[in-house]
Amino acid sequence: MRAMSQSLIDHRGPQFAQLLGEVLAGLKRVFQTSTGEIILHPGSGTGAWESCVVNTLSPGDRVLGCVNGHFSARFCDTASAHGIEVQRLEVPYGSGVSADLVETQLRADTQRQIKAVLVLHNETSTGVVTDIAAIRRALDRADHPALLLVDVVSSLASMDFRFDEWDVDVALTGPQKGLMLPPGMAILAVNPKALKANQSARCARYFWDWAPVFERNARGEFPYTPATALIFGLKESLAMLAEEGLENVFSRHARLAEACRRAVKAIGLNVLARKSAEYSNTLTAVCMPEGFDSDAYLAHAQRTLGLPLGPGLGDVKGKIFRIGHLGSLNEMELLGALAGVEMTLTSFGVSIPLGAGLAAAETYLLQTAPGGLGQGR
Ligand code: PLP
């Protein structure tokens, strides 16, 4: 917050050019890429979908859209809005996208008409992770030339995502999740194959056009007025991530997420994600017990304790609630949120063993405390 509240600088001056160079290099480290280029627009995650689509595809193209929740459906809607034919691979809410199913669909495309595979690394509406490395292997096994376009909005800088190693062509995000910033930017990593596709892509574009961004970035500026204050913040959040170390950031998220899931299970509720290997480490979607409406519960939690939980979206509206646990988060904050969940569920009329969730989370956090149990003496 302090980094963002300093006086603004000339966004065409030398100080800005240096700042831009630093954040582009820092973002490459977070995407784990040395061959990819970074595109930074003012915008949001939705803008990042649009930037990705219009820069790599043409009206009339066909893509394979993997839909396992609300946000993946909207990524596909973005493509449809630009006249792209989306072949939807529908997966039940609560499941990740099966690489085998992707491979089958790609093998069936003998004419090689599918130009891209659209997939989310982490489906924020269900708390489910898809194994992107496996999806890449599916493309390779099918020997299919489609681009791999991956939404990492709720995974980047919180869960391990390897742009180069997994040979992703475009990865896209916003600043407001793992990067710990206010909303207001669309951030993409694009590899040489995507840059090549960009040259022949015919979707109409002006604001989102990558070419002028690259051209002007090379001179340390943008073709439009950038979100300078957010870029100040980005420099600081990248420094915070580097200071903690990406590996430690990932394990902190894994540990807090497991504590959250143990708490949920200890009070007798179920998580929506079906397989433990697909549990998200950035949020937990919790099934509301039979007979209770989760939207009414959320309103109650907000009204009584000011506790902001995420609602069920799309097919699971009214059936689940979501506990977010990503970004700048520690044990105390998580435990506070879990206590709030227990208290508000109880006052809403759901019968749970009050305190059992906290006890399960505390026990796990103590067992896995860095440095070991009892080392504080
Ligand atoms: N993709 C995912 C996975 C998301 O979770 C979200 C929003 O939460 C979006 C895209 C859309 O991003 P925005 O709301 O910043 O436009």
mmCIF file of C-alpha atoms and ligand atoms in Angstrom:
data_model
loop_
_atom_site.group_PDB
_atom_site.id
_atom_site.type_symbol
_atom_site.label_atom_id
_atom_site.label_comp_id
_atom_site.label_asym_id
_atom_site.label_seq_id
_atom_site.Cartn_x
_atom_site.Cartn_y
_atom_site.Cartn_z
ATOM 1 C CA MET A 1 0.000 0.000 0.000
ATOM 2 C CA ARG A 2 2.827 2.384 0.816
ATOM 3 C CA ALA A 3 4.582 1.608 -2.470
ATOM 4 C CA MET A 4 1.431 2.581 -4.329
ATOM 5 C CA SER A 5 0.795 5.809 -2.457
ATOM 6 C CA GLN A 6 3.912 7.629 -3.597
ATOM 7 C CA SER A 7 3.834 10.566 -6.041
ATOM 8 C CA LEU A 8 3.408 9.440 -9.613
ATOM 9 C CA ILE A 9 6.218 9.756 -12.141
ATOM 10 C CA ASP A 10 6.206 10.674 -15.823
ATOM 11 C CA HIS A 11 5.162 7.481 -17.580
ATOM 12 C CA ARG A 12 7.303 8.441 -20.568
ATOM 13 C CA GLY A 13 10.383 9.314 -18.539
ATOM 14 C CA PRO A 14 13.591 7.424 -17.690
ATOM 15 C CA GLN A 15 12.506 6.501 -14.147
ATOM 16 C CA PHE A 16 9.450 4.739 -15.556
ATOM 17 C CA ALA A 17 11.556 2.894 -18.137
ATOM 18 C CA GLN A 18 13.697 1.476 -15.352
ATOM 19 C CA LEU A 19 10.639 0.517 -13.273
ATOM 20 C CA LEU A 20 9.068 -1.232 -16.274
ATOM 21 C CA GLY A 21 12.248 -3.196 -16.973
ATOM 22 C CA GLU A 22 12.342 -4.372 -13.355
ATOM 23 C CA VAL A 23 8.711 -5.527 -13.195
ATOM 24 C CA LEU A 24 8.849 -7.324 -16.547
ATOM 25 C CA ALA A 25 11.942 -9.229 -15.382
ATOM 26 C CA GLY A 26 10.312 -9.993 -12.013
ATOM 27 C CA LEU A 27 7.129 -11.278 -13.668
ATOM 28 C CA LYS A 28 9.179 -13.605 -15.865
ATOM 29 C CA ARG A 29 10.608 -15.146 -12.709
ATOM 30 C CA VAL A 30 7.120 -15.630 -11.247
ATOM 31 C CA PHE A 31 5.826 -17.255 -14.461
ATOM 32 C CA GLN A 32 9.044 -19.341 -14.392
ATOM 33 C CA THR A 33 9.952 -18.376 -17.926
ATOM 34 C CA SER A 34 13.098 -17.262 -19.665
ATOM 35 C CA THR A 35 11.790 -17.676 -23.223
ATOM 36 C CA GLY A 36 8.383 -16.017 -22.755
ATOM 37 C CA GLU A 37 7.599 -12.317 -23.048
ATOM 38 C CA ILE A 38 5.350 -10.400 -20.669
ATOM 39 C CA ILE A 39 2.384 -8.286 -21.713
ATOM 40 C CA LEU A 40 1.005 -5.870 -19.131
ATOM 41 C CA HIS A 41 -2.257 -4.045 -19.868
ATOM 42 C CA PRO A 42 -4.515 -1.954 -17.670
ATOM 43 C CA GLY A 43 -7.560 -4.226 -17.273
ATOM 44 C CA SER A 44 -8.637 -7.303 -15.314
ATOM 45 C CA GLY A 45 -8.609 -11.085 -15.673
ATOM 46 C CA THR A 46 -11.502 -10.835 -18.130
ATOM 47 C CA GLY A 47 -9.462 -8.387 -20.169
ATOM 48 C CA ALA A 48 -6.593 -10.880 -20.101
ATOM 49 C CA TRP A 49 -8.908 -13.541 -21.619
ATOM 50 C CA GLU A 50 -9.821 -11.109 -24.377
ATOM 51 C CA SER A 51 -6.215 -10.087 -24.974
ATOM 52 C CA CYS A 52 -5.243 -13.754 -25.254
ATOM 53 C CA VAL A 53 -8.079 -14.642 -27.640
ATOM 54 C CA VAL A 54 -7.913 -11.675 -30.021
ATOM 55 C CA ASN A 55 -4.140 -11.848 -30.369
ATOM 56 C CA THR A 56 -3.834 -15.534 -31.194
ATOM 57 C CA LEU A 57 -7.035 -16.488 -33.063
ATOM 58 C CA SER A 58 -9.262 -15.498 -35.984
ATOM 59 C CA PRO A 59 -13.055 -15.431 -36.385
ATOM 60 C CA GLY A 60 -14.183 -18.853 -37.665
ATOM 61 C CA ASP A 61 -11.343 -20.722 -35.916
ATOM 62 C CA ARG A 62 -12.258 -23.700 -33.777
ATOM 63 C CA VAL A 63 -10.901 -24.199 -30.237
ATOM 64 C CA LEU A 64 -11.277 -26.905 -27.615
ATOM 65 C CA GLY A 65 -12.701 -25.207 -24.510
ATOM 66 C CA CYS A 66 -12.312 -27.175 -21.262
ATOM 67 C CA VAL A 67 -15.246 -26.261 -19.005
ATOM 68 C CA ASN A 68 -15.211 -27.428 -15.374
ATOM 69 C CA GLY A 69 -16.793 -24.427 -13.695
ATOM 70 C CA HIS A 70 -18.037 -20.884 -13.999
ATOM 71 C CA PHE A 71 -14.794 -19.130 -14.934
ATOM 72 C CA SER A 72 -13.735 -21.676 -17.542
ATOM 73 C CA ALA A 73 -17.176 -21.257 -19.153
ATOM 74 C CA ARG A 74 -16.612 -17.505 -19.307
ATOM 75 C CA PHE A 75 -13.153 -17.923 -20.871
ATOM 76 C CA CYS A 76 -14.930 -19.908 -23.620
ATOM 77 C CA ASP A 77 -17.665 -17.241 -23.871
ATOM 78 C CA THR A 78 -14.931 -14.684 -24.580
ATOM 79 C CA ALA A 79 -13.806 -16.739 -27.564
ATOM 80 C CA SER A 80 -17.404 -17.232 -28.780
ATOM 81 C CA ALA A 81 -17.977 -13.460 -28.612
ATOM 82 C CA HIS A 82 -15.221 -13.069 -31.211
ATOM 83 C CA GLY A 83 -16.785 -15.494 -33.673
ATOM 84 C CA ILE A 84 -14.623 -18.431 -32.629
ATOM 85 C CA GLU A 85 -16.291 -21.833 -32.635
ATOM 86 C CA VAL A 86 -15.845 -23.424 -29.217
ATOM 87 C CA GLN A 87 -15.942 -27.203 -28.996
ATOM 88 C CA ARG A 88 -16.778 -27.536 -25.292
ATOM 89 C CA LEU A 89 -15.318 -30.372 -23.264
ATOM 90 C CA GLU A 90 -17.719 -30.337 -20.312
ATOM 91 C CA VAL A 91 -16.403 -31.747 -17.037
ATOM 92 C CA PRO A 92 -18.542 -31.939 -13.859
ATOM 93 C CA TYR A 93 -18.079 -29.130 -11.305
ATOM 94 C CA GLY A 94 -15.642 -30.459 -8.702
ATOM 95 C CA SER A 95 -13.364 -32.259 -11.176
ATOM 96 C CA GLY A 96 -10.202 -31.230 -12.946
ATOM 97 C CA VAL A 97 -9.853 -31.541 -16.713
ATOM 98 C CA SER A 98 -8.780 -35.034 -17.694
ATOM 99 C CA ALA A 99 -5.729 -35.068 -19.956
ATOM 100 C CA ASP A 100 -6.960 -38.345 -21.477
ATOM 101 C CA LEU A 101 -10.217 -36.718 -22.590
ATOM 102 C CA VAL A 102 -8.280 -33.814 -24.110
ATOM 103 C CA GLU A 103 -6.069 -36.285 -25.955
ATOM 104 C CA THR A 104 -9.092 -38.179 -27.301
ATOM 105 C CA GLN A 105 -10.677 -34.989 -28.632
ATOM 106 C CA LEU A 106 -7.428 -33.875 -30.232
ATOM 107 C CA ARG A 107 -6.808 -37.257 -31.869
ATOM 108 C CA ALA A 108 -10.348 -37.129 -33.302
ATOM 109 C CA ASP A 109 -9.480 -33.820 -34.955
ATOM 110 C CA THR A 110 -7.761 -35.461 -37.895
ATOM 111 C CA GLN A 111 -8.068 -32.316 -40.046
ATOM 112 C CA ARG A 112 -6.200 -30.329 -37.366
ATOM 113 C CA GLN A 113 -8.939 -27.700 -37.228
ATOM 114 C CA ILE A 114 -8.602 -27.053 -33.498
ATOM 115 C CA LYS A 115 -6.362 -24.029 -33.171
ATOM 116 C CA ALA A 116 -6.121 -23.847 -29.387
ATOM 117 C CA VAL A 117 -6.952 -25.574 -26.109
ATOM 118 C CA LEU A 118 -8.420 -23.227 -23.472
ATOM 119 C CA VAL A 119 -8.011 -24.422 -19.885
ATOM 120 C CA LEU A 120 -7.853 -23.054 -16.334
ATOM 121 C CA HIS A 121 -5.005 -24.088 -14.049
ATOM 122 C CA ASN A 122 -7.199 -23.385 -11.019
ATOM 123 C CA GLU A 123 -11.001 -23.151 -11.366
ATOM 124 C CA THR A 124 -11.842 -20.509 -8.762
ATOM 125 C CA SER A 125 -15.546 -21.378 -8.735
ATOM 126 C CA THR A 126 -14.927 -24.947 -7.557
ATOM 127 C CA GLY A 127 -11.501 -24.971 -5.875
ATOM 128 C CA VAL A 128 -10.093 -27.504 -8.320
ATOM 129 C CA VAL A 129 -6.665 -27.674 -9.976
ATOM 130 C CA THR A 130 -5.998 -29.138 -13.406
ATOM 131 C CA ASP A 131 -2.650 -30.785 -14.105
ATOM 132 C CA ILE A 132 -1.346 -28.521 -16.879
ATOM 133 C CA ALA A 133 1.802 -30.579 -17.414
ATOM 134 C CA ALA A 134 -0.474 -33.564 -18.177
ATOM 135 C CA ILE A 135 -2.541 -31.472 -20.609
ATOM 136 C CA ARG A 136 0.693 -30.532 -22.409
ATOM 137 C CA ARG A 137 1.643 -34.216 -22.618
ATOM 138 C CA ALA A 138 -1.815 -34.940 -24.069
ATOM 139 C CA LEU A 139 -1.216 -32.396 -26.851
ATOM 140 C CA ASP A 140 2.215 -33.881 -27.497
ATOM 141 C CA ARG A 141 0.951 -37.480 -27.524
ATOM 142 C CA ALA A 142 -1.772 -36.529 -30.000
ATOM 143 C CA ASP A 143 0.954 -34.723 -31.971
ATOM 144 C CA HIS A 144 -1.464 -31.807 -32.252
ATOM 145 C CA PRO A 145 -0.267 -28.278 -33.108
ATOM 146 C CA ALA A 146 -2.990 -26.415 -31.132
ATOM 147 C CA LEU A 147 -1.884 -23.584 -28.869
ATOM 148 C CA LEU A 148 -2.130 -24.200 -25.124
ATOM 149 C CA LEU A 149 -3.828 -21.136 -23.572
ATOM 150 C CA VAL A 150 -3.945 -21.277 -19.767
ATOM 151 C CA ASP A 151 -5.742 -19.084 -17.231
ATOM 152 C CA VAL A 152 -3.573 -18.823 -14.100
ATOM 153 C CA VAL A 153 -5.612 -16.051 -12.455
ATOM 154 C CA SER A 154 -6.035 -17.841 -9.132
ATOM 155 C CA SER A 155 -2.855 -19.931 -9.154
ATOM 156 C CA LEU A 156 0.104 -17.792 -10.221
ATOM 157 C CA ALA A 157 2.395 -16.798 -7.356
ATOM 158 C CA SER A 158 0.496 -19.142 -4.999
ATOM 159 C CA MET A 159 0.777 -22.587 -6.602
ATOM 160 C CA ASP A 160 3.611 -23.949 -8.704
ATOM 161 C CA PHE A 161 3.114 -22.937 -12.337
ATOM 162 C CA ARG A 162 5.910 -23.550 -14.846
ATOM 163 C CA PHE A 163 5.403 -21.688 -18.107
ATOM 164 C CA ASP A 164 8.567 -22.909 -19.846
ATOM 165 C CA GLU A 165 8.753 -26.434 -18.470
ATOM 166 C CA TRP A 166 5.083 -27.151 -19.272
ATOM 167 C CA ASP A 167 5.448 -25.537 -22.675
ATOM 168 C CA VAL A 168 2.448 -23.257 -22.237
ATOM 169 C CA ASP A 169 1.872 -20.867 -25.148
ATOM 170 C CA VAL A 170 -0.065 -18.137 -23.321
ATOM 171 C CA ALA A 171 -0.686 -17.842 -19.571
ATOM 172 C CA LEU A 172 -2.844 -15.024 -18.255
ATOM 173 C CA THR A 173 -3.679 -13.488 -14.902
ATOM 174 C CA GLY A 174 -4.717 -10.378 -12.994
ATOM 175 C CA PRO A 175 -2.877 -8.645 -10.146
ATOM 176 C CA GLN A 176 -5.451 -9.146 -7.388
ATOM 177 C CA LYS A 177 -4.753 -12.702 -6.285
ATOM 178 C CA GLY A 178 -1.271 -14.205 -5.797
ATOM 179 C CA LEU A 179 0.345 -10.900 -6.729
ATOM 180 C CA MET A 180 -1.432 -9.354 -3.726
ATOM 181 C CA LEU A 181 -2.376 -6.073 -5.451
ATOM 182 C CA PRO A 182 -5.628 -4.206 -5.977
ATOM 183 C CA PRO A 183 -7.370 -5.159 -9.234
ATOM 184 C CA GLY A 184 -6.684 -3.189 -12.405
ATOM 185 C CA MET A 185 -4.290 -5.031 -14.722
ATOM 186 C CA ALA A 186 -4.262 -7.874 -17.234
ATOM 187 C CA ILE A 187 -0.944 -9.753 -17.215
ATOM 188 C CA LEU A 188 0.116 -12.328 -19.803
ATOM 189 C CA ALA A 189 3.161 -14.443 -20.579
ATOM 190 C CA VAL A 190 3.448 -15.391 -24.257
ATOM 191 C CA ASN A 191 5.933 -17.713 -25.894
ATOM 192 C CA PRO A 192 7.455 -17.615 -29.411
ATOM 193 C CA LYS A 193 4.769 -19.945 -30.816
ATOM 194 C CA ALA A 194 2.033 -17.589 -29.594
ATOM 195 C CA LEU A 195 3.940 -14.627 -31.030
ATOM 196 C CA LYS A 196 3.996 -16.382 -34.382
ATOM 197 C CA ALA A 197 0.234 -17.018 -34.159
ATOM 198 C CA ASN A 198 -0.177 -13.334 -33.319
ATOM 199 C CA GLN A 199 1.142 -12.368 -36.737
ATOM 200 C CA SER A 200 -1.622 -14.228 -38.583
ATOM 201 C CA ALA A 201 -4.473 -13.783 -36.032
ATOM 202 C CA ARG A 202 -7.253 -11.717 -37.586
ATOM 203 C CA CYS A 203 -9.542 -10.908 -34.636
ATOM 204 C CA ALA A 204 -10.212 -7.166 -34.498
ATOM 205 C CA ARG A 205 -8.099 -5.481 -31.820
ATOM 206 C CA TYR A 206 -6.784 -2.078 -30.892
ATOM 207 C CA PHE A 207 -6.480 -1.603 -27.128
ATOM 208 C CA TRP A 208 -5.469 -5.246 -26.615
ATOM 209 C CA ASP A 209 -3.088 -5.430 -29.584
ATOM 210 C CA TRP A 210 0.231 -6.914 -28.443
ATOM 211 C CA ALA A 211 2.346 -5.490 -31.274
ATOM 212 C CA PRO A 212 2.341 -1.813 -30.153
ATOM 213 C CA VAL A 213 2.847 -2.889 -26.528
ATOM 214 C CA PHE A 214 6.033 -4.778 -27.432
ATOM 215 C CA GLU A 215 7.213 -1.988 -29.679
ATOM 216 C CA ARG A 216 6.768 0.728 -27.059
ATOM 217 C CA ASN A 217 7.899 -1.460 -24.113
ATOM 218 C CA ALA A 218 11.209 -1.827 -25.934
ATOM 219 C CA ARG A 219 11.534 1.953 -25.494
ATOM 220 C CA GLY A 220 10.526 1.781 -21.826
ATOM 221 C CA GLU A 221 6.948 3.009 -22.275
ATOM 222 C CA PHE A 222 3.419 2.013 -23.305
ATOM 223 C CA PRO A 223 1.202 2.916 -26.281
ATOM 224 C CA TYR A 224 -1.332 4.240 -23.711
ATOM 225 C CA THR A 225 -1.302 5.584 -20.161
ATOM 226 C CA PRO A 226 -0.332 2.655 -17.932
ATOM 227 C CA ALA A 227 -1.600 1.934 -14.397
ATOM 228 C CA THR A 228 1.513 3.565 -12.902
ATOM 229 C CA ALA A 229 0.484 3.292 -9.229
ATOM 230 C CA LEU A 230 -0.247 -0.426 -9.638
ATOM 231 C CA ILE A 231 3.131 -0.898 -11.300
ATOM 232 C CA PHE A 232 4.783 0.678 -8.232
ATOM 233 C CA GLY A 233 2.863 -1.862 -6.154
ATOM 234 C CA LEU A 234 3.825 -4.680 -8.495
ATOM 235 C CA LYS A 235 7.521 -3.917 -8.016
ATOM 236 C CA GLU A 236 7.016 -4.262 -4.267
ATOM 237 C CA SER A 237 4.895 -7.423 -4.432
ATOM 238 C CA LEU A 238 7.475 -9.051 -6.711
ATOM 239 C CA ALA A 239 10.151 -8.089 -4.174
ATOM 240 C CA MET A 240 8.062 -9.645 -1.375
ATOM 241 C CA LEU A 241 7.681 -12.875 -3.353
ATOM 242 C CA ALA A 242 11.414 -12.962 -4.109
ATOM 243 C CA GLU A 243 12.254 -12.309 -0.470
ATOM 244 C CA GLU A 244 10.083 -15.199 0.738
ATOM 245 C CA GLY A 245 11.167 -17.387 -2.199
ATOM 246 C CA LEU A 246 8.649 -18.904 -4.630
ATOM 247 C CA GLU A 247 9.114 -22.406 -3.193
ATOM 248 C CA ASN A 248 8.295 -21.115 0.291
ATOM 249 C CA VAL A 249 5.302 -19.194 -1.046
ATOM 250 C CA PHE A 250 3.964 -22.417 -2.584
ATOM 251 C CA SER A 251 4.510 -24.451 0.580
ATOM 252 C CA ARG A 252 2.911 -21.766 2.773
ATOM 253 C CA HIS A 253 -0.189 -21.928 0.578
ATOM 254 C CA ALA A 254 -0.192 -25.749 0.608
ATOM 255 C CA ARG A 255 0.049 -25.836 4.398
ATOM 256 C CA LEU A 256 -2.664 -23.236 5.059
ATOM 257 C CA ALA A 257 -4.942 -24.892 2.483
ATOM 258 C CA GLU A 258 -4.557 -28.309 4.105
ATOM 259 C CA ALA A 259 -5.309 -26.789 7.528
ATOM 260 C CA CYS A 260 -8.468 -25.254 6.058
ATOM 261 C CA ARG A 261 -9.614 -28.524 4.481
ATOM 262 C CA ARG A 262 -8.994 -30.415 7.731
ATOM 263 C CA ALA A 263 -11.102 -27.841 9.577
ATOM 264 C CA VAL A 264 -13.954 -28.186 7.089
ATOM 265 C CA LYS A 265 -13.924 -31.976 7.321
ATOM 266 C CA ALA A 266 -13.685 -31.904 11.137
ATOM 267 C CA ILE A 267 -16.967 -29.990 11.369
ATOM 268 C CA GLY A 268 -18.605 -32.626 9.199
ATOM 269 C CA LEU A 269 -18.797 -30.727 5.919
ATOM 270 C CA ASN A 270 -17.510 -31.833 2.507
ATOM 271 C CA VAL A 271 -15.295 -30.025 0.052
ATOM 272 C CA LEU A 272 -16.571 -29.821 -3.528
ATOM 273 C CA ALA A 273 -13.322 -31.046 -5.115
ATOM 274 C CA ARG A 274 -13.611 -34.784 -5.722
ATOM 275 C CA LYS A 275 -9.989 -35.924 -5.780
ATOM 276 C CA SER A 276 -7.395 -34.927 -3.203
ATOM 277 C CA ALA A 277 -4.779 -34.577 -5.969
ATOM 278 C CA GLU A 278 -6.956 -31.831 -7.452
ATOM 279 C CA TYR A 279 -7.482 -29.803 -4.265
ATOM 280 C CA SER A 280 -6.771 -26.130 -4.784
ATOM 281 C CA ASN A 281 -4.268 -24.511 -2.467
ATOM 282 C CA THR A 282 -5.728 -21.037 -2.987
ATOM 283 C CA LEU A 283 -9.351 -21.597 -2.030
ATOM 284 C CA THR A 284 -11.649 -24.248 -0.617
ATOM 285 C CA ALA A 285 -15.181 -24.699 -1.935
ATOM 286 C CA VAL A 286 -17.390 -26.150 0.819
ATOM 287 C CA CYS A 287 -20.694 -27.950 0.178
ATOM 288 C CA MET A 288 -23.582 -26.466 2.149
ATOM 289 C CA PRO A 289 -25.441 -29.148 4.130
ATOM 290 C CA GLU A 290 -28.788 -30.325 2.671
ATOM 291 C CA GLY A 291 -31.655 -27.963 3.359
ATOM 292 C CA PHE A 292 -29.515 -24.810 3.692
ATOM 293 C CA ASP A 293 -29.034 -22.166 1.029
ATOM 294 C CA SER A 294 -25.430 -20.967 0.823
ATOM 295 C CA ASP A 295 -26.384 -17.520 -0.531
ATOM 296 C CA ALA A 296 -28.549 -16.916 2.558
ATOM 297 C CA TYR A 297 -25.685 -18.195 4.761
ATOM 298 C CA LEU A 298 -23.204 -15.816 3.094
ATOM 299 C CA ALA A 299 -25.504 -12.863 3.711
ATOM 300 C CA HIS A 300 -25.803 -13.980 7.347
ATOM 301 C CA ALA A 301 -21.993 -14.324 7.764
ATOM 302 C CA GLN A 302 -21.496 -10.869 6.280
ATOM 303 C CA ARG A 303 -24.207 -9.292 8.420
ATOM 304 C CA THR A 304 -23.281 -10.884 11.734
ATOM 305 C CA LEU A 305 -19.467 -10.982 11.666
ATOM 306 C CA GLY A 306 -18.566 -8.991 8.541
ATOM 307 C CA LEU A 307 -17.072 -12.247 7.218
ATOM 308 C CA PRO A 308 -16.702 -12.134 3.417
ATOM 309 C CA LEU A 309 -16.971 -15.628 1.934
ATOM 310 C CA GLY A 310 -17.263 -16.438 -1.785
ATOM 311 C CA PRO A 311 -20.634 -17.527 -3.192
ATOM 312 C CA GLY A 312 -21.431 -20.551 -5.329
ATOM 313 C CA LEU A 313 -21.418 -19.602 -9.014
ATOM 314 C CA GLY A 314 -23.028 -21.183 -12.060
ATOM 315 C CA ASP A 315 -24.256 -24.760 -11.500
ATOM 316 C CA VAL A 316 -23.465 -24.648 -7.764
ATOM 317 C CA LYS A 317 -25.159 -21.339 -6.954
ATOM 318 C CA GLY A 318 -26.751 -21.596 -3.502
ATOM 319 C CA LYS A 319 -25.067 -24.945 -2.888
ATOM 320 C CA ILE A 320 -21.504 -24.091 -1.863
ATOM 321 C CA PHE A 321 -19.490 -21.333 -0.244
ATOM 322 C CA ARG A 322 -15.824 -20.599 -0.815
ATOM 323 C CA ILE A 323 -13.061 -19.764 1.645
ATOM 324 C CA GLY A 324 -10.202 -17.917 -0.031
ATOM 325 C CA HIS A 325 -6.698 -18.542 1.331
ATOM 326 C CA LEU A 326 -4.185 -16.957 -0.998
ATOM 327 C CA GLY A 327 -1.733 -14.134 -1.231
ATOM 328 C CA SER A 328 -0.542 -12.359 1.876
ATOM 329 C CA LEU A 329 -1.985 -14.800 4.422
ATOM 330 C CA ASN A 330 -0.710 -16.313 7.660
ATOM 331 C CA GLU A 331 -1.899 -18.800 10.295
ATOM 332 C CA MET A 332 -3.622 -16.211 12.480
ATOM 333 C CA GLU A 333 -5.645 -14.824 9.593
ATOM 334 C CA LEU A 334 -6.710 -18.286 8.463
ATOM 335 C CA LEU A 335 -7.683 -19.319 11.993
ATOM 336 C CA GLY A 336 -9.698 -16.117 12.393
ATOM 337 C CA ALA A 337 -11.618 -16.874 9.208
ATOM 338 C CA LEU A 338 -12.210 -20.495 10.281
ATOM 339 C CA ALA A 339 -13.498 -19.365 13.680
ATOM 340 C CA GLY A 340 -15.849 -17.006 11.841
ATOM 341 C CA VAL A 341 -17.093 -19.847 9.638
ATOM 342 C CA GLU A 342 -17.804 -22.038 12.682
ATOM 343 C CA MET A 343 -19.580 -19.259 14.575
ATOM 344 C CA THR A 344 -21.722 -18.106 11.671
ATOM 345 C CA LEU A 345 -22.664 -21.635 10.568
ATOM 346 C CA THR A 346 -23.804 -22.310 14.130
ATOM 347 C CA SER A 347 -25.797 -19.083 14.431
ATOM 348 C CA PHE A 348 -27.287 -19.800 10.985
ATOM 349 C CA GLY A 349 -28.669 -23.060 12.385
ATOM 350 C CA VAL A 350 -26.244 -25.614 10.969
ATOM 351 C CA SER A 351 -25.392 -28.155 13.640
ATOM 352 C CA ILE A 352 -21.607 -28.533 13.856
ATOM 353 C CA PRO A 353 -19.221 -29.472 16.680
ATOM 354 C CA LEU A 354 -18.172 -25.926 17.566
ATOM 355 C CA GLY A 355 -14.392 -25.618 17.813
ATOM 356 C CA ALA A 356 -13.655 -28.966 16.145
ATOM 357 C CA GLY A 357 -12.532 -27.302 12.924
ATOM 358 C CA LEU A 358 -10.219 -24.920 14.717
ATOM 359 C CA ALA A 359 -8.753 -27.784 16.749
ATOM 360 C CA ALA A 360 -8.054 -29.778 13.573
ATOM 361 C CA ALA A 361 -6.461 -26.782 11.848
ATOM 362 C CA GLU A 362 -4.405 -25.832 14.918
ATOM 363 C CA THR A 363 -3.195 -29.406 15.357
ATOM 364 C CA TYR A 364 -2.087 -29.626 11.735
ATOM 365 C CA LEU A 365 -0.416 -26.216 11.840
ATOM 366 C CA LEU A 366 1.461 -27.191 15.003
ATOM 367 C CA GLN A 367 2.532 -30.537 13.515
ATOM 368 C CA THR A 368 3.842 -28.840 10.402
ATOM 369 C CA ALA A 369 5.243 -25.695 12.036
ATOM 370 C CA PRO A 370 8.479 -24.600 10.342
ATOM 371 C CA GLY A 371 11.280 -25.590 12.677
ATOM 372 C CA GLY A 372 9.152 -28.289 14.320
ATOM 373 C CA LEU A 373 6.891 -28.549 17.314
ATOM 374 C CA GLY A 374 8.115 -27.105 20.602
ATOM 375 C CA GLN A 375 11.096 -25.353 19.012
ATOM 376 C CA GLY A 376 9.940 -21.988 20.329
ATOM 377 C CA ARG A 377 11.076 -22.669 23.919
HETATM 378 N N1 PLP B 1 -10.289 -16.330 -14.319
HETATM 379 C C1 PLP B 1 -10.372 -16.808 -13.066
HETATM 380 C C2 PLP B 1 -9.825 -18.160 -12.771
HETATM 381 C C3 PLP B 1 -10.941 -16.019 -12.068
HETATM 382 O O1 PLP B 1 -11.008 -16.495 -10.819
HETATM 383 C C4 PLP B 1 -11.435 -14.745 -12.389
HETATM 384 C C5 PLP B 1 -12.041 -13.892 -11.341
HETATM 385 O O2 PLP B 1 -12.080 -14.238 -10.190
HETATM 386 C C6 PLP B 1 -11.347 -14.305 -13.708
HETATM 387 C C7 PLP B 1 -10.742 -15.114 -14.650
HETATM 388 C C8 PLP B 1 -11.881 -12.977 -14.124
HETATM 389 O O3 PLP B 1 -11.049 -11.981 -13.614
HETATM 390 P P1 PLP B 1 -11.565 -10.488 -13.360
HETATM 391 O O4 PLP B 1 -12.693 -10.577 -12.391
HETATM 392 O O5 PLP B 1 -10.338 -9.797 -12.814
HETATM 393 O O6 PLP B 1 -11.984 -9.925 -14.676
#
